[in-house]
Coordinates of C-alpha atoms in Angstrom, one line a residue:
M283 CA 137.9 -11.2 -38.3
F284 CA 137.6 -8.8 -35.7
S285 CA 137.9 -10.3 -31.9
T286 CA 135.6 -9.0 -28.9
G287 CA 138.3 -7.2 -27.1
S288 CA 139.5 -5.8 -30.2
K289 CA 136.7 -4.2 -31.3
Y290 CA 136.0 -2.7 -27.6
F291 CA 139.8 -1.0 -28.2
F292 CA 139.1 0.2 -31.7
G293 CA 136.3 2.0 -30.5
I294 CA 137.0 4.1 -28.1
T295 CA 140.6 4.5 -29.4
F296 CA 138.2 5.7 -32.4
L297 CA 136.6 8.5 -30.2
G298 CA 139.9 9.3 -28.4
A299 CA 141.1 10.4 -32.1
I300 CA 137.9 12.4 -32.8
A301 CA 138.0 13.8 -29.3
F302 CA 141.3 14.9 -30.0
A303 CA 141.0 15.9 -33.5
V304 CA 137.9 18.3 -32.5
Y305 CA 139.8 19.7 -29.5
M306 CA 142.4 20.7 -31.6
V307 CA 140.2 22.5 -34.2
L308 CA 137.8 24.0 -31.5
I309 CA 140.2 25.1 -28.6
G310 CA 143.6 24.7 -30.0
E311 CA 146.9 24.0 -28.7
S312 CA 147.6 23.1 -25.1
A313 CA 150.0 21.5 -23.0
I314 CA 147.9 19.5 -20.4
G315 CA 144.3 19.4 -23.0
G316 CA 146.6 17.3 -25.9
T317 CA 149.1 16.0 -24.5
A318 CA 146.5 13.9 -22.7
L319 CA 144.1 13.2 -25.2
F320 CA 146.9 12.1 -27.8
G321 CA 148.5 9.6 -25.0
L322 CA 144.8 8.0 -24.7
V323 CA 144.9 8.0 -28.6
G324 CA 148.5 6.1 -28.4
A325 CA 147.3 3.5 -25.5
T326 CA 143.9 2.6 -26.4
G327 CA 145.5 2.6 -30.1
L328 CA 149.0 0.5 -28.6
L329 CA 146.2 -1.8 -26.8
T330 CA 144.3 -2.7 -30.1
G331 CA 147.2 -4.1 -31.9
L332 CA 148.0 -6.3 -28.8
V333 CA 145.0 -8.2 -28.5
L334 CA 144.4 -8.3 -32.9
F335 CA 147.4 -9.7 -32.8
T336 CA 147.1 -12.6 -29.8
R337 CA 143.2 -13.4 -30.7
D338 CA 142.1 -12.1 -27.2
G339 CA 143.8 -15.4 -26.0
S340 CA 141.7 -17.8 -28.1
H341 CA 142.8 -20.4 -30.5
G342 CA 139.9 -20.6 -32.9
E343 CA 136.6 -21.3 -33.5
E344 CA 135.0 -24.3 -32.1
G345 CA 133.3 -22.4 -29.1
V346 CA 131.4 -20.9 -31.8
A347 CA 128.1 -22.5 -33.1
A348 CA 128.2 -23.1 -36.3
S349 CA 123.9 -22.3 -36.8
A350 CA 124.0 -19.5 -34.3
A351 CA 122.2 -16.5 -36.7
A352 CA 123.9 -13.6 -37.8
P353 CA 123.2 -9.9 -35.4
T354 CA 120.3 -8.2 -36.6
S355 CA 121.6 -5.2 -39.0
S356 CA 121.3 -2.1 -36.6
I357 CA 121.9 1.9 -36.8
W358 CA 122.3 2.0 -33.1
P359 CA 125.7 1.6 -32.5
L360 CA 126.3 4.4 -35.5
I361 CA 123.5 6.9 -33.2
A362 CA 125.6 6.1 -30.0
A363 CA 128.8 7.5 -31.4
V364 CA 127.2 10.3 -33.2
G365 CA 125.4 10.8 -29.1
A366 CA 129.4 10.7 -27.5
T367 CA 131.2 13.1 -30.0
L368 CA 128.2 15.5 -29.7
L369 CA 128.8 15.2 -26.1
L370 CA 132.6 15.9 -26.3
V371 CA 131.6 18.7 -28.5
G372 CA 129.2 19.8 -26.2
T373 CA 131.5 20.7 -23.3
I374 CA 133.6 22.8 -24.8
T375 CA 131.4 24.3 -27.4
S376 CA 127.0 24.8 -26.0
T377 CA 124.8 22.6 -23.6
V378 CA 122.3 22.6 -26.6
V379 CA 124.9 20.0 -28.1
T380 CA 125.6 18.3 -25.0
L381 CA 122.0 17.2 -24.4
L382 CA 121.4 16.6 -28.1
G383 CA 124.2 14.6 -27.4
V384 CA 123.0 13.2 -24.3
V385 CA 119.2 12.6 -25.6
L386 CA 120.9 10.7 -28.4
L387 CA 123.0 8.5 -26.2
L388 CA 120.1 7.4 -23.6
A389 CA 118.1 6.7 -27.3
A390 CA 120.9 4.2 -28.6
L391 CA 121.6 2.7 -25.3
V392 CA 117.9 1.4 -24.5
E393 CA 116.9 0.7 -28.7
W394 CA 120.0 -1.6 -28.5
S395 CA 119.1 -3.2 -24.9
V396 CA 116.2 -3.7 -26.6
L397 CA 117.1 -5.4 -29.6
S398 CA 119.7 -7.1 -28.1
W399 CA 117.2 -8.6 -25.8
S400 CA 114.3 -9.4 -28.7
E401 CA 116.7 -11.2 -31.0
R402 CA 117.7 -13.6 -27.5
A403 CA 114.2 -14.8 -26.9
S404 CA 114.0 -17.8 -29.3
S405 CA 115.0 -19.3 -32.4
D406 CA 112.0 -17.7 -35.0
S407 CA 113.3 -13.9 -36.1
S408 CA 110.1 -12.6 -36.9
Y409 CA 109.2 -13.4 -33.4
N410 CA 111.6 -11.3 -31.5
A411 CA 111.2 -9.0 -34.6
S412 CA 107.6 -8.8 -33.4
L413 CA 108.3 -8.9 -30.0
R414 CA 110.6 -6.0 -30.0
K415 CA 107.7 -3.7 -31.7
R416 CA 105.4 -5.3 -29.1
L417 CA 107.9 -3.8 -26.5
L418 CA 109.3 -0.2 -28.4
N419 CA 106.5 0.9 -30.8
P420 CA 104.0 2.7 -27.8
I421 CA 107.0 4.4 -27.2
E422 CA 108.3 5.2 -30.6
F423 CA 105.1 6.4 -32.3
P424 CA 105.1 9.0 -29.8
V425 CA 108.0 10.3 -29.5
L426 CA 108.5 10.4 -32.7
A427 CA 105.3 11.6 -33.7
A428 CA 106.4 14.8 -30.8
V429 CA 109.5 15.1 -32.7
G430 CA 107.7 15.9 -36.1
L431 CA 105.0 18.2 -34.3
G432 CA 108.3 20.3 -33.3
V433 CA 109.8 20.9 -36.9
V434 CA 106.5 20.9 -38.1
I435 CA 105.9 23.8 -35.7
L436 CA 109.5 25.1 -35.4
S437 CA 109.5 25.5 -39.3
F438 CA 105.5 27.5 -39.2
S439 CA 107.2 29.6 -36.9
R440 CA 110.1 30.5 -39.1
I441 CA 108.2 31.1 -41.8
T442 CA 106.0 34.0 -40.0
L443 CA 108.7 35.4 -38.3
A444 CA 110.4 35.5 -42.4
V445 CA 107.3 37.1 -43.8
N446 CA 105.0 39.8 -43.9
K447 CA 101.2 40.2 -41.3
S448 CA 99.2 39.4 -43.8
V449 CA 101.1 37.4 -46.3
G450 CA 101.6 35.0 -43.0
A451 CA 98.0 34.7 -42.6
I452 CA 97.2 34.7 -46.4
A453 CA 99.9 31.3 -46.4
F454 CA 98.7 29.9 -42.9
I455 CA 95.1 30.1 -44.9
V456 CA 96.6 28.2 -47.7
L457 CA 98.4 25.9 -46.3
G458 CA 95.4 24.4 -43.4
S459 CA 93.1 24.1 -46.0
L460 CA 95.4 22.1 -48.1
V461 CA 96.1 19.9 -44.7
L462 CA 92.2 19.9 -44.2
A463 CA 91.8 19.0 -48.2
A464 CA 94.3 16.1 -47.6
G465 CA 92.2 14.9 -44.4
V466 CA 89.4 15.3 -46.9
L467 CA 90.3 12.9 -49.3
F468 CA 91.9 10.4 -47.2
S469 CA 89.0 9.5 -45.0
V470 CA 86.4 9.9 -48.7
R471 CA 89.5 7.7 -49.9
P472 CA 89.7 4.7 -47.7
N473 CA 91.0 3.1 -50.6
L474 CA 94.3 5.0 -52.0
R475 CA 97.2 3.2 -52.3
R476 CA 99.9 3.3 -49.3
G477 CA 102.2 4.3 -51.2
L478 CA 100.9 7.3 -52.1
V479 CA 99.5 8.1 -49.4
T480 CA 103.0 7.9 -47.9
G481 CA 103.9 10.3 -50.4
I482 CA 101.5 12.7 -49.7
C483 CA 102.5 13.4 -46.9
V484 CA 106.5 13.3 -47.1
L485 CA 106.0 15.8 -50.1
G486 CA 103.8 18.2 -47.5
A487 CA 106.4 17.9 -44.7
V488 CA 109.4 18.5 -46.5
G489 CA 107.8 21.2 -48.6
I490 CA 107.1 22.9 -44.8
V491 CA 110.6 22.0 -43.6
A492 CA 112.6 23.8 -46.4
A493 CA 110.3 26.7 -46.7
G494 CA 111.3 26.3 -42.7
I495 CA 114.6 26.2 -43.3
A496 CA 114.8 28.6 -46.4
S497 CA 112.9 31.2 -43.6
A498 CA 115.3 30.9 -41.7
G499 CA 118.3 31.4 -43.5
V500 CA 116.5 35.1 -44.9
G501 CA 115.7 35.9 -41.5
V502 CA 113.1 38.1 -39.2
R503 CA 111.8 40.4 -41.1
E504 CA 113.4 43.6 -40.5
E505 CA 110.3 45.3 -37.8
L506 CA 110.8 42.6 -35.7
V507 CA 114.6 43.4 -35.4
L508 CA 114.0 46.7 -34.6
A509 CA 111.7 46.1 -32.2
K510 CA 114.2 43.5 -31.2
E511 CA 116.9 46.5 -30.7
E512 CA 115.1 49.2 -29.5
G513 CA 112.9 47.5 -26.8
H514 CA 109.2 48.4 -28.1
Y515 CA 108.0 46.3 -25.8
M516 CA 110.2 46.7 -22.7
H517 CA 110.2 50.0 -21.9
Q518 CA 107.2 52.6 -21.0
E519 CA 106.9 56.1 -23.0
C520 CA 105.8 58.5 -20.7
G521 CA 105.8 61.4 -23.0
V522 CA 102.8 64.1 -24.0
E523 CA 103.3 62.4 -26.9
K524 CA 101.4 59.0 -28.0
S525 CA 104.0 56.2 -28.2
E526 CA 103.5 54.0 -31.3
H527 CA 104.1 50.6 -29.7
F528 CA 103.4 51.6 -25.9
D529 CA 100.2 53.3 -26.6
K530 CA 98.7 50.7 -28.7
L531 CA 95.6 48.9 -27.7
P532 CA 95.6 50.7 -24.6
L533 CA 93.6 48.9 -21.6
E534 CA 90.5 51.3 -21.2
G535 CA 88.8 49.8 -18.3
V536 CA 89.9 48.7 -14.6
S537 CA 88.2 44.9 -13.6
A538 CA 85.9 45.3 -10.9
T539 CA 87.9 42.8 -8.6
S540 CA 90.8 44.9 -8.9
S541 CA 92.0 46.1 -5.1
V542 CA 92.2 49.7 -5.1
D543 CA 93.6 52.4 -3.1
T544 CA 93.4 55.9 -4.6
H545 CA 91.3 56.9 -7.6
I546 CA 93.0 60.3 -9.5
D547 CA 90.5 61.9 -12.0
L548 CA 91.6 64.6 -14.3
I549 CA 88.2 66.7 -14.1
D550 CA 87.9 69.6 -16.7
G551 CA 92.1 69.8 -16.5
K552 CA 92.5 69.5 -13.3
L553 CA 93.7 66.5 -11.2
V554 CA 92.3 65.7 -7.9
A555 CA 92.5 62.5 -6.0
S556 CA 90.0 60.4 -3.5
V557 CA 91.9 58.0 -1.0
Q558 CA 89.3 55.3 -0.2
G559 CA 88.2 55.9 3.7
I560 CA 89.1 59.2 3.4
A561 CA 86.8 62.0 2.5
G562 CA 87.1 64.8 0.2
N563 CA 89.8 65.4 -2.4
Q564 CA 93.2 65.5 -1.4
E565 CA 96.0 67.0 -2.3
T566 CA 98.6 64.3 -1.2
I567 CA 98.8 59.8 -0.7
T568 CA 100.3 57.7 1.0
V569 CA 101.9 54.8 -0.7
P570 CA 103.3 52.2 2.2
R571 CA 106.8 51.5 1.7
S572 CA 107.7 48.0 -0.3
N573 CA 104.2 47.3 -0.3
P574 CA 102.4 47.0 -3.9
T575 CA 99.3 49.9 -4.2
N576 CA 97.2 50.2 -7.0
I577 CA 96.1 53.6 -8.5
V578 CA 93.1 54.0 -10.9
F579 CA 93.2 57.0 -12.8
R580 CA 90.3 58.3 -14.8
N581 CA 89.9 60.7 -17.5
K582 CA 87.0 63.2 -17.7
T583 CA 88.7 65.6 -19.5
D584 CA 88.6 66.1 -23.6
G585 CA 91.8 64.4 -25.1
E586 CA 93.8 61.3 -24.6
F587 CA 95.8 61.5 -21.6
R588 CA 98.1 59.7 -19.0
L589 CA 98.7 59.5 -15.6
V590 CA 102.7 60.3 -14.7
A591 CA 104.2 58.7 -11.4
N592 CA 108.0 60.9 -10.8
L593 CA 109.7 58.3 -8.3
G594 CA 112.5 59.5 -8.0
S595 CA 115.9 58.3 -9.6
K596 CA 118.4 55.3 -8.7
M597 CA 121.8 55.0 -9.7
L598 CA 123.4 52.7 -12.8
T599 CA 127.0 53.1 -12.4
D600 CA 129.4 55.8 -10.5
G601 CA 128.4 59.5 -11.6
V602 CA 125.3 58.0 -13.2
K603 CA 121.4 58.2 -12.4
E604 CA 118.6 57.6 -14.5
D605 CA 114.4 58.8 -13.5
V606 CA 112.4 56.7 -11.9
V607 CA 108.9 56.9 -13.9
Q608 CA 106.2 54.9 -14.4
C609 CA 103.3 56.1 -16.6
T610 CA 99.1 54.4 -17.8
Q611 CA 98.8 55.1 -21.2
L612 CA 96.9 57.3 -23.4
I613 CA 94.0 57.1 -22.4
P614 CA 90.6 58.5 -23.9
E615 CA 87.5 60.6 -22.3
G616 CA 86.0 59.1 -20.2
S617 CA 88.1 55.7 -20.0
E618 CA 90.3 54.3 -17.0
Q619 CA 93.3 52.8 -16.3
L620 CA 95.7 51.0 -13.8
L621 CA 98.8 52.0 -12.8
T622 CA 100.7 50.0 -9.9
L623 CA 103.5 51.4 -7.6
N624 CA 105.6 49.8 -5.4
I625 CA 108.0 51.8 -4.0
P626 CA 111.6 50.8 -1.9
K627 CA 112.4 54.1 -0.2
P628 CA 111.1 57.3 0.7
A629 CA 111.7 61.0 -1.6
A630 CA 114.4 62.7 -1.0
V631 CA 114.7 65.5 1.2
G632 CA 113.2 68.2 -1.3
K633 CA 112.8 65.8 -3.9
P634 CA 109.3 64.8 -3.4
F635 CA 107.7 61.9 -5.4
T636 CA 104.8 63.6 -7.8
L637 CA 102.2 62.3 -10.0
T638 CA 101.9 64.3 -12.8
V639 CA 99.8 64.2 -16.2
P640 CA 102.0 65.5 -18.9
G641 CA 100.6 68.5 -20.9
L642 CA 98.8 70.2 -17.9
A643 CA 100.4 72.5 -15.8
G644 CA 100.8 73.1 -12.4
Q645 CA 99.1 69.5 -11.6
S646 CA 100.5 67.2 -9.6
I647 CA 99.5 65.2 -6.8
E648 CA 102.5 64.6 -4.0
V649 CA 103.0 60.9 -2.9
I650 CA 104.0 60.0 0.6
V651 CA 106.4 57.1 1.0
P652 CA 106.7 56.9 5.1

C-alpha cells in the first residue's frame, strides 16, 4: 500500500517527468530548463523512495478503522492531472491551451472538493450522493448544456463554411426538419423508452459533430479563401467599373436622422455642391480638420455613378506612398448615399483635396481643410 506522503511525492514526480518530456520535445535541449526539470524529477523521485521505505514513519495500520468506507471512485483526479499538464504545455505553446488547463483545474478542484465533503456528510452513501447532486447539478447541467450547444454551433459553422451556399441552406432545412420531427415525436409519445430517446439524441449529436469534424478537415470553400486573401470587403474599389464585392447591394438612401453638412449632386453630368446655411451652388466646400463630416451624394443623371474623395497620399514606408481615397458605392439615378470624411490635416501646397466622379472629366469640387 502507498502511504499518504508517497502519493503526493509520486504525483509531483510524475508531473515533473511529463513537463520534462514536453519541454525536451517542444523546446529542445536547454542547459537551464532541461537541467532544472531533470533535477526536480530526480529530487522528488528520491523523496518518493525514502517515504515509501519509511512508510511516513508509521508502524502499522492500527489508526485506521476497519469499518471505514472506501472513497467513491472519481475521474476528477485524472482531469486535474490533464489540466495541470495542459497548463504547463500552454506556457510554451499557446494561450488557448493554458486557458483550457486552467478551466480543467478549476473544474476538478470544485468537483473533487464537493465530492470529498459529501462523502463525509453522513454514514449513508445514498444520502451523500443526493447531497452532492443537490449542490452541483444546478451548476453542472447549465454548463454542460452550454458546452454541448457550443459544440453543435461550431459543428454547424464548419459545415456551412465547407459546402456551397445553396447546399448549406438545403442542409439546414433538412436538419431543422429532423429536429422538429424528433421534438414532435417525443411530445406526442411521452411513454417512449428512455433508452430509445437517449439513443436518438446521441445519434443526432454524434452525426452533427462528425459532419463538423469532416467539414473542418475539408476546409472552407474556395470563394471564402479568396475573399480572406484579397480582403474583398476590407478595401474600397473606387474606379469607373462596378466592383463585384464593394458595389454589391449598394445603399440607395440616407436616414432622415443623419447629420448632413453638404449635398453633392450630379445633375445631367455636372457636379454641384450645396452647403447648409450658404445660398447657391458652391465650387468648394470646407471640412473641419479631424472632425467627421457627412456628405450626401445624390445621383440625378442617367446611369450608375460614385463620388470619390481624393485626399492626397500617406507614407507607408521610407520612399513608399499610398493614395488616400474614399468613395461611395455605384448608385443608380434617383439614389443617394452618405460619405463620411475625417481629414486629419490640410492638403499639401499645389495638391488640393477634391471630390470627383469617375468617368466624368472636368467635374470636381475642391475640399478645403483649414
